[in-house]
Amino acid sequence: EPTGADDSPTLELAGLQLDRRDFMKAGAATGAMTALGGCVGGLTDTGGSGAGTSSGGGGKSTADHKVPPGEHDEYYGFWSGGHSGEIRVIGIPSMRVLTRIPVFNPEPAKGYGFDDQSKQVLEEGGGYSWGDNHHPALSETGGDYDGEYLFVNDKANGRIARIDLKYFETDAILDVPNVQAVHGFTVQSPDTEYIFGNGEFRTPLPNDGRDLDSPDSYESLFSAIDPESMETQFQVRVDGNLDILDTDKDGRWAIASAYNSEEAVTISGMTHDDRDYVKAFDVPAIEKLVEQGKYDEEVNGVPIVDGTKESPHNSGSNPIVRYVPTPKSPHCVEVGPNGKYAFVAGKLSPTVTMLDIEKLGEVDDPADAVAGRPKVGLGPLHTTFDGNGHAYTSLFIDSQVAKWDIEKAVEAETGSTEPILEKQDVHYNPGHIQAVEAMTTDPDGEWLVSLNKLSKDRFLNVGPIHPDNDQLIHIGEGEKEMEVVADHPAYPEPHDCVFAHKDKISPKRVYDKADVDGEFVTESASGVERTGEESVNVKLSAKRSEYGLADFTVKEGDEVTMTVTNIEGVADIVHGVAVPEHDVHVAVAPQDTREATFTVDEPGVYWIYCTYFCSALHLEMRSRMLVEPR
Ligand code: CUK
Ligand code: CUA
C-alpha cells in the first residue's frame, strides 16, 4: 500500500468525492513525492494488490511476438529518446531496434552534425548539441498516418524537429520563439495543417531581462506551427503551466493539460489549491482573430493572443480557450480514436477525467463537459486505446496498466471502479503506454507497449544507471487478456512512442537525385579547385573500393570544402569519409552528396579512409590528404 496519502476527511473536487486517503492531495506535495519514491523502493516483487490482477513478466507466453530471421515486423515503432536527443525506430512485435535517427544530437555514425547540410539543420535550430525529446507524432491525412513526416519536441530548449520519413532524416529544427520549454506536443488531426506545442515553463515575455523576479508577469504559451514552412503562426498565452497536449479528430480543439494554476514558483506554492484547469483551444476561432489582426501583441514576429481567463476573448459566449476544472496536477491528455472523449489522467488523483469534446463548445460551464471519471488506480499518467472501446491507463505508482471500458465509465458514477476490466503488472513504474495505431481513428489493438521508467532487477546489472524497461503486452480482443510477452531494456530515456503499420511508411532505399542538394561528383569530376588564397574545394566520388582521388594536396591554413558523392546505385552500399585529426566524418548513402568544411592547420600526411565496411577491399578504400607547409 503506497504511503504518503493523508488521512484528512473527504475532499470535494470538481464534483468528485474522493477520500483524502486515495487522493494524493498535493498540499502534501512532499507526501506525494515520498509516495512516488517509496513505492519504487518497496517494489521487490510484482507489486500487485487488487483482485483481477494479472502477474506480469514471468512464465510462458501464448501470444506469438517472435519474428523469424529474414521476416519483417508488422509495425514501425518510433520511440522518443528523451535526453539522448534521438529517435529510435523499433519493430513491433519483435522489439528489435531497426535504426536510430539523430535529431537534436550530433551523431557520427550517420554523419549527422558533421556534414555541412546537417550542421546547418542543427545551427538553424539554435546550435545546441542536445535536446530532450518526449512526444513523437506522425503526420496525418484523413485521420490516418500519411507516412510523410515524424515530428518531435525538445523540452530542454523549446524546439520542434521534423524528420523526413522518405529518408528517416531530420530535415528541420525550429527554435520556437518566446518559449523556454516545449513539452506537450502533437500534430493536428485529422489533417496535419498545424503542429502544436505547449510552452511549459512560464517566463517573462519577451524573456530579455525584464520582470526577472515578478512571477506574476511570466507567461506560458501555446504555439501553432506550420508543418511545411516550420514557422510559428501564432501563440496563445494562458494561465498556469501548460503540460501535455492532443487534438480532437475534427480540426477544432487542441486540448492541453495544465498545472500550477496558482502560478507559483515553488513546489508548495504550485500545489496549494485543489484544482487545475485543462485548456481547450478553439483553433478556428483563434485563427480568425489572428487573420483579422485582433491579436494582442506581436513578440519576436509572432502574433500573441490573450487566452487568459480574464481575456476579453474569453468573456463572451464563444470563449477561445475553455478552462475545464480537473483534480490537481493532472498529467496527460489523450483523445480517443472516435474523437468523442479526451482522457485526462489524474496523476495525483487516482482517476481519469473524461471530457465530452462535442460538449466543450456547447455548455456554458466547461465543468459540464466532464463525461466521466472512473477510478483507475494510483498515479495514472497516460492512456491509450484499442479499436474495441477499451482504454488502457498507465499507473505509475501501482506499476500497472489498467484496462477499462470507455462507455461503461460514462454510465458509471464518478470515482467508480466498475469500468475497470483488468489490471496488468508491469516492471516498474510506467509513464507512457502506447497501442499500435492508437493515434489514428482506427487502432489495430493486439499490441501495447508500456514504457516503464525503472527496470530495477529485470536485467543483468550494468552499473548504477539502469536501463528503462519497455514491456510488450499482448492485449487481445477480450476483456481479460493482457499478457506481458517481452522485456526490452531501453537506453535513457524514452517517454513516448507511436506505432504505424509497415504499409504506411515507405522510405527510399537510395537517394533521389532531385532531393539532393550539392553537386553530383562523378569519377571524372573528382579533383581539387583552388577558390581563394586560403580556400580550396575538393571533389571526391566514392564507390567500391576507391575515392575519385588517390591523393590530393592542400596548403596549411586552407579552409577545405570537401564534396563527396556516393556514385553507387546499389542499395545498402554506404561509404564513409573519415579525415583523421580533423573531427570530420561524413556518411554518404547511394546517390547522395554531402559536403564537409574544415580547416587544415597542421602540415602533414592524413590518410582519409572509408568507415562503412563496403567490400572485401574496404580497408584499402583510402585517399591521402597532403597538407603542404605554407
Ligand atoms: S511526459 Cu514523460 S512520462 Cu513528457 Cu509525455 Cu508523461
Ligand atoms: Cu567504402 Cu568501405
XYZ file of C-alpha atoms and ligand atoms in Angstrom:
638
model
C 0.000 0.000 0.000
C 1.625 3.229 -1.054
C 2.228 5.718 1.656
C 2.074 9.450 1.643
C -1.662 9.982 1.204
C -3.057 11.929 4.047
C -5.961 10.892 6.164
C -7.979 14.082 6.339
C -11.684 13.927 5.583
C -13.288 13.618 2.202
C -12.369 16.230 -0.299
C -14.734 17.680 -2.809
C -13.070 18.239 -6.090
C -14.769 19.477 -9.169
C -17.823 17.491 -8.200
C -15.806 14.438 -7.284
C -15.980 12.931 -3.831
C -12.697 11.286 -3.039
C -11.094 10.084 0.117
C -8.052 12.029 1.056
C -6.526 8.661 1.548
C -6.765 7.966 -2.160
C -6.098 11.382 -3.397
C -2.514 12.477 -3.275
C -3.544 15.922 -2.173
C -0.670 17.944 -3.146
C -0.841 20.498 -0.458
C 1.008 17.451 0.759
C 3.289 17.566 -2.217
C 6.130 16.199 -0.231
C 3.904 13.331 0.824
C 3.061 12.599 -2.775
C 6.688 12.664 -3.734
C 7.504 10.299 -0.912
C 4.846 8.000 -2.244
C 6.354 8.027 -5.696
C 9.808 7.285 -4.366
C 8.705 4.991 -1.585
C 6.695 2.795 -3.860
C 9.629 2.306 -6.118
C 11.926 1.372 -3.299
C 9.440 -1.071 -1.897
C 8.709 -2.879 -5.109
C 10.641 -6.059 -4.780
C 8.008 -8.312 -6.267
C 5.204 -7.811 -8.742
C 3.705 -5.162 -6.555
C 0.140 -6.012 -7.478
C -2.549 -5.814 -4.874
C -6.018 -5.782 -6.355
C -8.205 -8.618 -7.465
C -8.195 -9.253 -11.178
C -4.505 -8.506 -11.327
C -2.501 -10.446 -13.826
C 1.008 -11.178 -12.767
C 3.421 -9.780 -15.303
C 6.588 -10.818 -16.854
C 7.214 -14.401 -15.948
C 6.303 -17.694 -17.470
C 5.379 -18.702 -20.940
C 3.550 -16.628 -23.408
C 0.684 -17.627 -25.613
C 0.972 -14.637 -27.897
C 3.489 -15.028 -30.661
C 5.662 -11.974 -30.873
C 8.721 -13.655 -32.396
C 9.641 -12.565 -35.892
C 11.728 -15.293 -37.544
C 15.067 -14.441 -39.187
C 14.539 -12.775 -42.541
C 10.951 -11.790 -41.850
C 9.665 -8.335 -41.145
C 7.789 -6.751 -38.308
C 4.205 -5.672 -38.727
C 4.695 -2.162 -37.346
C 7.214 0.617 -37.237
C 7.612 1.988 -33.738
C 9.052 5.471 -33.327
C 10.368 5.988 -29.825
C 11.418 9.311 -28.407
C 14.906 9.128 -26.931
C 14.402 11.609 -24.095
C 17.577 13.449 -23.215
C 19.635 11.363 -25.643
C 18.079 13.683 -28.220
C 17.464 10.937 -30.775
C 14.538 8.938 -32.148
C 14.711 5.152 -32.112
C 12.962 3.037 -34.684
C 11.858 -0.281 -33.239
C 9.957 -3.087 -34.934
C 6.736 -4.361 -33.377
C 6.223 -7.040 -32.250
C 9.851 -8.180 -32.285
C 11.048 -5.100 -30.369
C 14.221 -5.181 -32.457
C 15.918 -1.817 -32.797
C 15.897 -1.138 -36.547
C 17.755 2.150 -36.561
C 18.222 5.372 -34.679
C 17.563 8.821 -36.082
C 19.724 11.545 -34.596
C 17.600 14.652 -34.129
C 18.915 17.125 -31.560
C 22.202 15.267 -31.047
C 25.218 15.311 -33.343
C 25.908 11.649 -34.058
C 28.880 10.376 -36.046
C 27.579 7.021 -37.292
C 25.228 8.723 -39.721
C 27.445 11.782 -40.058
C 24.670 13.902 -38.528
C 26.088 17.171 -37.298
C 29.343 16.508 -39.164
C 28.464 17.213 -42.778
C 27.568 20.774 -43.738
C 23.921 20.016 -44.508
C 23.069 18.502 -41.137
C 25.288 21.017 -39.353
C 23.086 23.696 -40.851
C 19.921 21.996 -39.557
C 21.390 21.988 -36.048
C 22.680 25.569 -36.414
C 19.339 26.931 -37.584
C 17.745 25.093 -34.687
C 19.760 27.124 -32.229
C 23.117 25.380 -32.294
C 22.612 23.276 -29.184
C 24.202 19.851 -29.058
C 21.441 18.043 -27.206
C 17.722 18.031 -26.691
C 15.128 16.253 -24.596
C 12.545 14.761 -26.903
C 9.338 13.375 -25.448
C 6.480 13.233 -27.911
C 6.919 11.838 -31.403
C 3.930 12.436 -33.683
C 3.268 11.178 -37.216
C 1.736 13.498 -39.773
C -1.844 12.642 -40.654
C -4.168 12.865 -43.599
C -7.813 11.938 -43.100
C -7.167 10.767 -39.547
C -4.529 8.253 -40.611
C -0.740 8.314 -40.699
C 0.342 9.522 -44.134
C 3.977 8.467 -43.759
C 5.336 11.862 -44.680
C 6.811 13.276 -41.501
C 7.558 12.483 -37.922
C 7.697 15.470 -35.601
C 9.093 15.652 -32.089
C 9.544 18.267 -29.379
C 12.648 19.288 -27.436
C 11.582 20.097 -23.919
C 15.025 21.353 -22.893
C 15.387 24.149 -25.428
C 11.842 24.838 -26.581
C 12.217 23.350 -30.042
C 10.418 21.189 -32.570
C 12.072 18.943 -35.136
C 10.788 17.462 -38.345
C 12.003 14.122 -39.651
C 11.521 13.388 -43.319
C 10.303 9.798 -43.478
C 11.399 9.492 -47.085
C 14.951 9.296 -45.758
C 14.447 8.868 -41.990
C 16.424 12.034 -41.548
C 15.936 15.218 -39.566
C 15.394 17.996 -42.091
C 14.355 20.958 -39.937
C 14.514 22.187 -36.382
C 12.541 25.189 -35.218
C 13.597 27.060 -32.109
C 10.100 28.211 -31.137
C 10.138 31.927 -30.311
C 9.142 33.188 -26.868
C 9.098 29.814 -25.088
C 11.653 28.061 -22.971
C 10.305 24.520 -22.905
C 8.075 22.799 -25.432
C 6.630 19.831 -23.592
C 3.161 18.828 -24.740
C 3.331 18.369 -28.464
C 1.092 16.934 -31.151
C 0.013 17.184 -34.745
C -3.434 18.368 -35.749
C -5.959 15.649 -36.599
C -7.440 14.548 -38.883
C -5.218 16.570 -41.254
C -1.927 17.969 -40.112
C -2.323 21.605 -41.030
C -0.672 22.641 -37.791
C 1.639 21.137 -35.287
C 1.061 22.359 -31.754
C 3.448 22.761 -28.857
C 2.925 23.676 -25.211
C 5.412 26.039 -23.647
C 5.581 24.523 -20.209
C 7.745 26.895 -18.217
C 6.432 30.357 -17.505
C 8.841 33.145 -18.368
C 8.715 36.905 -18.932
C 7.536 37.845 -22.410
C 9.899 38.584 -24.072
C 12.452 36.945 -21.819
C 15.067 39.650 -22.185
C 15.933 40.614 -18.643
C 12.665 42.304 -17.721
C 10.465 41.183 -14.837
C 13.105 38.785 -13.573
C 11.595 38.166 -10.201
C 7.991 39.034 -10.983
C 6.437 35.611 -11.497
C 3.004 37.205 -11.836
C 4.003 38.518 -15.225
C 5.529 35.280 -16.500
C 3.628 33.589 -19.329
C 3.022 30.056 -20.572
C 2.362 29.916 -24.327
C 0.588 27.534 -26.651
C 2.161 27.628 -30.131
C 0.757 26.760 -33.555
C 3.327 25.959 -36.215
C 3.035 25.379 -39.935
C 4.466 21.908 -40.611
C 5.692 22.770 -44.104
C 7.390 26.125 -43.502
C 8.181 25.249 -39.879
C 7.250 28.796 -38.881
C 5.261 29.781 -35.824
C 1.880 31.111 -36.942
C 0.511 32.294 -33.610
C 0.768 31.827 -29.879
C -1.815 31.979 -27.122
C -0.961 32.918 -23.575
C -2.856 31.228 -20.782
C -2.952 30.924 -17.002
C -0.904 28.262 -15.257
C 1.707 25.928 -16.729
C 0.765 24.000 -19.851
C 1.698 20.343 -19.832
C 0.555 17.689 -22.341
C -1.483 18.090 -25.498
C -3.676 16.316 -28.004
C -6.177 17.412 -30.617
C -9.671 16.263 -31.424
C -10.366 14.418 -34.684
C -12.193 17.328 -36.354
C -9.580 20.048 -36.567
C -11.264 22.243 -33.982
C -9.954 21.658 -30.464
C -6.432 21.387 -29.158
C -6.713 20.197 -25.584
C -3.933 20.748 -23.084
C -3.472 19.606 -19.533
C -2.047 22.174 -17.174
C -0.888 22.554 -13.610
C 0.136 25.306 -11.255
C -2.994 27.392 -11.621
C -1.554 29.205 -8.592
C 1.266 30.461 -10.854
C 3.708 29.866 -8.042
C 7.430 29.242 -8.365
C 7.925 26.758 -5.534
C 6.520 23.255 -5.225
C 4.479 24.085 -2.143
C 3.018 27.096 -3.913
C 2.273 25.085 -7.057
C 0.280 22.559 -5.067
C -1.662 24.883 -2.845
C -5.092 24.779 -4.477
C -7.435 21.857 -5.000
C -7.821 22.008 -8.715
C -6.250 22.842 -12.027
C -7.684 23.580 -15.457
C -7.442 21.761 -18.730
C -7.273 24.322 -21.518
C -9.233 23.584 -24.668
C -8.136 25.873 -27.515
C -10.744 26.618 -30.169
C -8.292 26.666 -33.063
C -10.507 28.077 -35.870
C -11.714 30.855 -33.526
C -8.147 31.806 -32.636
C -7.098 31.574 -36.267
C -9.861 34.010 -37.171
C -8.754 36.540 -34.560
C -5.214 36.358 -35.907
C -6.365 36.745 -39.500
C -8.412 39.810 -38.553
C -5.419 41.293 -36.811
C -7.223 41.074 -33.470
C -4.302 39.675 -31.590
C -2.940 41.453 -28.570
C 0.708 41.932 -29.338
C 3.459 40.722 -31.567
C 6.614 39.451 -29.916
C 9.633 38.337 -31.930
C 7.481 38.297 -35.038
C 4.744 36.081 -33.635
C 1.163 37.287 -33.078
C 0.171 36.569 -29.496
C -3.456 36.171 -28.497
C -4.569 36.637 -24.914
C -6.216 33.422 -23.802
C -6.074 34.011 -20.077
C -9.253 33.674 -18.064
C -9.691 37.436 -17.853
C -9.145 37.947 -21.560
C -11.947 39.750 -23.425
C -11.686 36.910 -25.966
C -12.911 34.609 -23.229
C -15.682 36.748 -21.804
C -18.350 36.277 -24.485
C -20.427 33.255 -25.314
C -17.700 31.821 -27.521
C -14.515 31.826 -25.488
C -11.402 30.961 -27.471
C -9.996 28.943 -24.577
C -12.207 26.864 -22.324
C -10.941 26.267 -18.794
C -12.198 22.889 -17.592
C -11.622 22.213 -13.897
C -9.904 18.934 -13.017
C -8.344 17.456 -9.893
C -4.947 18.928 -9.051
C -1.907 18.487 -11.327
C -3.227 16.148 -14.000
C -0.778 14.666 -16.440
C -1.679 13.546 -19.924
C -4.469 14.440 -22.308
C -5.189 11.862 -24.993
C -8.137 11.876 -27.369
C -9.759 8.538 -28.138
C -9.959 7.095 -31.637
C -13.570 8.102 -32.338
C -12.856 11.647 -31.194
C -15.682 11.600 -28.679
C -13.707 11.986 -25.476
C -10.465 13.463 -24.224
C -8.901 11.497 -21.380
C -7.106 13.469 -18.701
C -5.004 11.273 -16.440
C -5.139 12.317 -12.802
C -1.526 11.675 -11.726
C -2.116 12.811 -8.130
C -5.756 11.792 -8.330
C -6.471 8.065 -8.949
C -8.956 8.992 -11.666
C -9.126 9.749 -15.350
C -11.311 12.726 -16.215
C -13.177 12.218 -19.490
C -14.234 15.279 -21.421
C -17.047 15.139 -23.922
C -15.474 17.007 -26.822
C -18.704 17.938 -28.536
C -19.989 19.469 -25.319
C -16.894 21.635 -24.977
C -18.369 24.046 -27.477
C -21.937 23.809 -26.200
C -22.028 24.070 -22.434
C -21.955 27.373 -20.567
C -19.940 25.966 -17.717
C -16.954 23.982 -19.036
C -17.225 21.703 -15.992
C -20.384 20.334 -17.598
C -18.277 18.849 -20.378
C -16.973 16.241 -17.953
C -18.479 12.955 -19.122
C -16.996 10.506 -16.678
C -14.375 9.985 -14.054
C -13.534 6.362 -13.335
C -11.150 5.470 -10.570
C -8.375 3.555 -12.293
C -5.643 3.254 -9.661
C -2.726 5.149 -8.228
C -0.624 7.501 -10.325
C -2.458 7.480 -13.673
C -0.228 9.135 -16.269
C -1.155 8.145 -19.814
C -3.990 6.481 -21.709
C -4.025 4.579 -24.974
C -6.682 2.738 -26.983
C -7.555 -0.356 -28.946
C -10.307 -0.443 -31.534
C -12.740 -2.239 -29.245
C -13.917 0.516 -26.945
C -11.242 -0.027 -24.332
C -8.894 2.452 -22.757
C -5.610 1.491 -21.120
C -4.130 3.745 -18.483
C -0.633 3.515 -17.037
C -0.456 3.645 -13.256
C 2.918 4.982 -12.237
C 2.588 4.341 -8.531
C 0.797 0.996 -8.754
C 3.192 -0.182 -11.526
C 0.245 -1.431 -13.518
C -1.695 -0.962 -16.706
C -5.438 -0.674 -16.117
C -7.756 -1.732 -18.921
C -11.225 -0.232 -18.789
C -14.423 0.131 -20.721
C -14.946 3.633 -22.097
C -18.735 3.696 -22.374
C -19.162 1.965 -19.027
C -17.145 4.758 -17.491
C -19.585 7.301 -18.889
C -22.522 5.439 -17.382
C -20.840 4.772 -14.043
C -20.722 7.194 -11.173
C -17.747 9.424 -10.638
C -14.969 7.584 -8.838
C -16.388 4.165 -9.701
C -14.099 1.187 -10.264
C -16.815 -0.702 -12.161
C -15.497 0.118 -15.630
C -12.130 -1.479 -14.788
C -11.806 -4.783 -16.620
C -8.300 -5.911 -15.854
C -5.009 -4.803 -14.382
C -1.635 -5.962 -15.579
C 1.506 -5.622 -13.507
C 4.449 -4.019 -15.267
C 8.046 -3.650 -14.131
C 8.262 -0.928 -12.978
C 6.591 2.476 -12.862
C 5.156 3.085 -16.326
C 4.992 6.518 -17.969
C 3.581 6.491 -21.463
C 1.864 3.431 -22.840
C 1.013 3.101 -26.492
C -1.003 0.619 -28.518
C -0.490 0.023 -32.227
C -2.040 2.722 -34.415
C -3.688 4.209 -31.344
C -3.476 7.792 -32.547
C -5.447 7.063 -35.707
C -9.227 6.894 -35.937
C -8.975 3.127 -36.362
C -6.497 1.453 -33.989
C -5.485 -2.155 -34.558
C -5.338 -3.316 -30.944
C -3.342 -6.510 -30.317
C -0.067 -4.945 -29.095
C 0.672 -2.377 -26.473
C 4.000 -1.213 -25.099
C 4.416 0.012 -21.555
C 7.382 2.368 -21.228
C 8.486 1.661 -17.697
C 10.807 4.153 -16.117
C 12.615 1.653 -13.911
C 13.888 -1.840 -14.575
C 15.395 -2.450 -11.126
C 16.407 -6.115 -11.182
C 14.969 -7.209 -14.543
C 18.295 -7.270 -16.403
C 21.964 -8.001 -15.791
C 23.448 -5.301 -13.648
C 25.112 -2.703 -15.844
C 26.026 -0.248 -13.146
C 24.129 2.464 -11.326
C 22.364 3.962 -14.329
C 19.929 1.181 -15.169
C 18.117 0.835 -18.460
C 14.389 1.565 -18.573
C 12.165 -1.410 -19.327
C 9.847 -1.248 -22.320
C 7.446 -4.152 -21.973
C 5.482 -5.571 -24.859
C 1.960 -6.535 -23.861
C -0.408 -8.596 -25.931
C -3.820 -7.055 -25.347
C -6.069 -9.499 -27.176
C -9.653 -8.656 -28.017
C -11.470 -9.880 -24.950
C -11.825 -8.299 -21.564
C -9.116 -10.056 -19.585
C -6.336 -10.987 -21.903
C -3.434 -8.715 -21.196
C -0.149 -10.546 -21.105
C 3.409 -9.276 -20.849
C 5.358 -11.101 -23.538
C 8.741 -9.355 -23.630
C 11.053 -7.140 -21.637
C 13.170 -4.716 -23.584
C 15.940 -2.672 -21.962
C 15.946 0.921 -23.159
C 18.756 3.447 -23.035
C 17.794 6.674 -21.231
C 15.171 7.792 -21.698
C 12.196 7.173 -23.927
C 8.989 8.908 -22.863
C 6.616 8.042 -25.608
C 6.294 6.197 -28.891
C 3.961 5.904 -31.825
C 3.353 2.842 -33.984
C 2.406 2.808 -37.650
C 1.591 -0.189 -39.783
C 4.503 -1.004 -42.089
C 2.421 -0.317 -45.207
C 2.075 3.338 -44.215
C 5.775 4.139 -44.197
C 7.732 3.906 -47.449
C 11.285 5.136 -47.118
C 13.649 5.229 -50.109
C 16.489 2.759 -50.401
C 18.739 5.123 -52.349
C 18.576 8.901 -52.749
C 16.542 10.516 -55.491
C 18.871 12.883 -57.283
C 16.151 15.516 -57.211
C 16.226 15.553 -53.399
C 19.975 16.013 -53.083
C 21.411 19.493 -52.748
C 25.020 19.508 -53.775
C 26.812 18.754 -56.995
C 26.817 15.136 -58.126
C 30.549 14.426 -58.318
C 31.369 11.781 -60.900
C 34.688 9.968 -61.012
C 35.942 12.200 -63.782
C 34.780 15.349 -61.966
C 36.864 14.458 -58.919
C 39.610 16.997 -58.371
C 40.915 19.960 -56.437
C 39.920 23.512 -57.245
C 41.500 26.484 -55.512
C 38.835 29.089 -54.748
C 40.947 31.612 -52.867
C 44.269 32.305 -51.209
C 43.244 30.134 -48.271
C 40.294 28.138 -49.546
C 40.013 25.090 -51.682
C 37.300 22.751 -52.933
C 37.977 19.048 -53.036
C 35.568 16.914 -55.024
C 35.505 13.198 -54.455
C 33.413 10.437 -55.882
C 33.095 7.281 -53.820
C 32.397 3.749 -54.961
C 33.626 0.260 -54.043
C 36.535 0.471 -53.345
C 38.044 3.810 -54.202
C 37.581 7.524 -53.980
C 37.851 9.628 -57.110
C 41.276 10.857 -55.965
C 44.027 8.606 -54.630
C 45.606 11.714 -53.124
C 45.268 15.480 -53.145
C 47.294 18.418 -51.950
C 46.166 21.440 -49.965
C 48.058 24.138 -48.044
C 48.465 24.716 -44.337
C 45.739 27.128 -43.177
C 43.348 26.312 -46.013
C 39.659 26.068 -45.470
C 38.776 22.852 -47.270
C 35.290 22.221 -48.578
C 35.039 18.573 -49.419
C 32.187 17.423 -51.634
C 31.618 13.689 -51.704
C 29.171 11.775 -53.892
C 28.417 8.107 -53.494
C 28.001 7.170 -57.142
C 26.717 3.673 -56.390
C 23.193 2.836 -57.454
C 23.022 -0.287 -55.301
C 21.041 -0.210 -52.071
C 22.858 -0.670 -48.778
C 26.309 0.306 -50.046
C 27.210 3.312 -47.947
C 30.651 4.904 -47.918
C 32.121 6.971 -45.158
C 34.816 9.592 -45.299
C 36.929 9.874 -42.184
C 39.513 12.648 -42.068
C 41.811 11.800 -39.154
C 42.648 14.505 -36.641
C 40.197 16.984 -38.163
C 36.980 15.886 -36.434
C 35.429 15.094 -39.791
C 33.243 12.129 -40.598
C 30.771 12.002 -43.414
C 28.415 9.143 -44.248
C 27.220 9.063 -47.842
C 24.388 6.772 -48.913
C 23.971 5.674 -52.547
C 23.364 8.624 -54.923
C 23.734 11.144 -52.099
C 26.171 14.043 -51.959
C 27.477 15.564 -48.733
C 29.818 18.401 -48.032
C 32.139 18.978 -45.116
C 34.047 22.158 -44.479
C 37.094 22.191 -42.229
C 40.414 23.946 -41.779
C 43.788 22.246 -42.126
C 46.145 23.756 -39.569
C 48.947 21.235 -39.349
C 51.115 20.238 -42.311
C 51.477 16.505 -42.813
C 50.025 13.384 -44.385
C 46.471 12.386 -43.463
C 45.006 9.061 -44.561
C 41.348 9.533 -45.401
C 39.503 6.242 -45.138
C 36.082 4.706 -45.557
C 34.218 3.880 -42.341
C 31.424 1.684 -43.711
C 32.582 -1.877 -44.404
C 31.593 -1.803 -48.054
C 33.576 -4.541 -49.812
C 36.411 -7.006 -49.474
C 38.710 -4.096 -50.313
C 37.067 -1.760 -47.790
C 40.289 -1.389 -45.797
C 42.088 -0.335 -48.940
C 39.483 2.325 -49.734
C 41.574 5.346 -48.884
C 42.927 8.642 -50.113
C 45.863 10.735 -48.928
C 45.437 14.353 -47.948
C 48.817 16.052 -48.222
C 48.964 19.326 -46.325
C 51.904 21.425 -47.521
C 53.541 23.893 -45.181
C 52.870 27.472 -46.227
S 5.607 13.187 -20.347
Cu 7.248 11.780 -19.803
S 6.006 10.171 -18.967
Cu 6.941 14.384 -21.234
Cu 4.618 12.690 -22.050
Cu 4.372 11.614 -19.304
Cu 33.629 2.243 -48.859
Cu 34.263 0.967 -47.029
